[in-house]
Structures are given as C-alpha cells and as structure tokens.
XYZ file of C-alpha atoms in Angstrom:
161
model
C -30.374 26.977 -4.654
C -32.772 29.812 -5.560
C -34.136 31.970 -2.798
C -37.706 31.292 -1.863
C -40.139 34.125 -1.619
C -40.916 35.155 2.000
C -44.536 34.071 1.526
C -43.298 30.461 1.344
C -41.421 30.618 4.681
C -44.376 29.342 6.794
C -44.832 26.440 4.386
C -41.165 25.549 4.628
C -41.325 25.558 8.429
C -44.424 23.362 8.269
C -42.683 21.024 5.830
C -39.734 20.764 8.165
C -41.989 20.000 11.140
C -43.869 17.376 9.115
C -40.555 15.803 8.055
C -39.375 15.553 11.670
C -42.685 14.014 12.700
C -42.288 11.535 9.859
C -38.755 10.747 11.120
C -40.054 10.148 14.609
C -42.883 7.978 13.250
C -40.455 6.216 10.929
C -38.519 5.057 13.954
C -41.434 2.849 14.866
C -40.917 -0.517 16.429
C -41.307 -3.300 13.889
C -43.731 -5.217 16.065
C -45.270 -2.298 17.939
C -47.807 -1.138 15.432
C -46.585 2.390 14.731
C -45.258 3.666 18.063
C -42.021 5.531 18.461
C -38.786 3.595 18.690
C -37.986 2.432 22.218
C -34.799 4.549 22.190
C -36.829 7.687 21.799
C -39.377 6.925 24.482
C -37.178 5.151 27.060
C -37.689 6.835 30.371
C -34.644 8.523 31.783
C -36.403 9.088 35.105
C -34.945 6.099 36.918
C -31.495 5.321 38.348
C -29.276 3.622 35.770
C -31.388 4.617 32.744
C -29.416 4.620 29.504
C -29.828 7.064 26.629
C -30.007 5.520 23.140
C -27.400 7.846 21.630
C -27.484 6.578 18.052
C -31.251 6.992 17.821
C -31.128 10.434 19.424
C -28.386 11.657 17.087
C -30.273 10.151 14.158
C -33.309 12.318 14.985
C -31.115 15.398 15.539
C -29.339 14.852 12.244
C -32.590 14.318 10.348
C -33.840 17.634 11.744
C -30.589 19.321 10.814
C -30.749 17.948 7.268
C -34.205 19.438 6.783
C -32.902 22.738 8.158
C -30.000 22.711 5.695
C -27.280 21.950 8.264
C -24.795 19.111 8.081
C -24.867 16.099 10.423
C -23.436 16.061 13.929
C -20.914 13.457 15.018
C -21.452 12.197 18.574
C -18.195 13.335 20.266
C -17.155 11.522 23.475
C -15.435 14.610 24.883
C -18.568 16.703 24.290
C -20.660 13.887 25.837
C -18.486 14.257 28.958
C -19.013 18.052 28.935
C -22.777 17.557 28.508
C -22.806 15.033 31.395
C -20.932 17.396 33.696
C -23.237 20.286 32.816
C -26.359 18.168 33.292
C -25.153 17.036 36.730
C -24.493 20.651 37.756
C -27.928 21.625 36.353
C -29.604 18.921 38.467
C -27.821 20.055 41.631
C -28.397 23.791 41.172
C -31.778 23.684 39.384
C -30.347 26.433 37.205
C -29.478 26.027 33.512
C -25.706 26.218 32.980
C -23.877 28.946 31.079
C -22.314 28.014 27.763
C -18.673 26.963 28.297
C -15.836 28.300 26.170
C -15.332 26.400 22.905
C -18.988 25.460 22.594
C -20.987 26.700 19.587
C -24.416 25.988 21.042
C -26.058 24.711 24.191
C -29.606 23.555 24.909
C -30.770 22.730 28.404
C -34.112 21.284 29.448
C -35.528 19.812 32.612
C -38.548 17.692 33.465
C -38.903 15.759 30.190
C -38.863 12.030 30.879
C -37.544 10.886 27.471
C -35.683 12.096 24.404
C -38.820 12.322 22.191
C -40.386 14.827 24.601
C -37.149 16.756 24.971
C -36.529 16.969 21.219
C -40.114 18.007 20.625
C -39.716 20.834 23.148
C -36.496 21.992 21.499
C -37.768 21.925 17.941
C -41.002 23.758 18.891
C -39.173 26.620 20.603
C -37.745 29.052 18.016
C -34.527 29.817 19.929
C -33.848 26.165 20.618
C -34.694 25.163 17.051
C -32.221 27.723 15.730
C -29.451 26.255 17.909
C -30.302 22.716 16.740
C -29.834 23.891 13.149
C -26.559 25.772 13.751
C -24.724 25.264 10.465
C -21.242 25.706 11.935
C -21.721 22.830 14.401
C -20.188 19.498 13.336
C -19.870 17.699 16.667
C -22.316 17.185 19.488
C -22.598 15.902 23.007
C -25.810 14.816 24.748
C -26.608 13.893 28.310
C -29.567 13.185 30.528
C -29.175 13.093 34.316
C -31.747 11.814 36.744
C -31.842 13.149 40.322
C -34.798 11.945 42.389
C -34.168 14.690 44.980
C -34.223 17.536 42.494
C -37.054 19.822 41.399
C -37.494 18.417 37.855
C -36.057 14.883 38.123
C -34.474 14.644 34.654
C -32.054 17.226 33.235
C -31.006 17.324 29.573
C -28.029 18.998 27.974
C -27.042 19.198 24.310
C -23.759 20.888 23.440
C -22.600 21.648 19.920
C -19.150 22.529 18.621
C -17.379 23.135 15.325
C-alpha cells in the first residue's frame, strides 16, 4: 500500500473514528429504532451482570481492522487473567501492572457499559495505540462490579501474541 502524505493523517484518523461510530450504530437493535446493541449498553454496575463478549470483540476487531491490525481471538486463559486483574483493581483502586507474557493492557474504571469503556479507550491516544497493536492476536476482557469500591465497575483488556 502506498504511503499517505502526512497532511492526510488527520483525515485518516477521522475516517477511522467515523468507521467505529458506524460500527457502533450498525449494531443497532432491530426493533429499537437505531440505538446501540443491548450487548454494548448493558450495565455492568449490578451483581451478576454479564458481558456480551462476542459483541465487545466484534467492536474491538472492527476498530483494529480500520487501524490495519488483524482480529483478536477471545482467549479463555486471557479472560481469566483479565478477570483476576479487574478484581485486584477493584480491591486496590489502583490500575494493575502489565503481567509477563502480555503484549498490551488497558484498564478503566467507572464506565457502566462496554460502549462507554470502548469510547474512552479509542479517544485516548495511548489506549487507542494499544487497541491497534499489530502483534496482538489474542485478547481477554473482563468487567468487575464492586459496590463498595470507589468507581463501582472496573474494566481490563489484555492482549497477547
């Protein structure tokens, strides 16, 4: 693929953001009149809440495709790592360090659903760069709710080769 002139870089970033917004909008409920898919907006701020993993990974992979990175496979062992890190994050109110063997880690707290969390990640340059890590092929994602914590919901995304 030919290199684009630097003057086009802002347009490419805008195009990527528009594409992700289109993906989020394209996940609309069939009977809901254009809202986001329930899996993206399901509140994780209640005991027993369940993350819609296929929908979340679909959004992550669409973003990665627009950034030129390959898709992530949802890896059960990385999901367990993410879950453990999210639980520790909720207890300590401190983002965890990246464990050995992990290519990338994103941590967020206070977002009630995946749509908000993803939006925060993609709009923060450092987080967006990790989401688009080309070497990553597998991912793990977790959200932990702790009513007695500072932020309530804690999110962890881990990436690995």
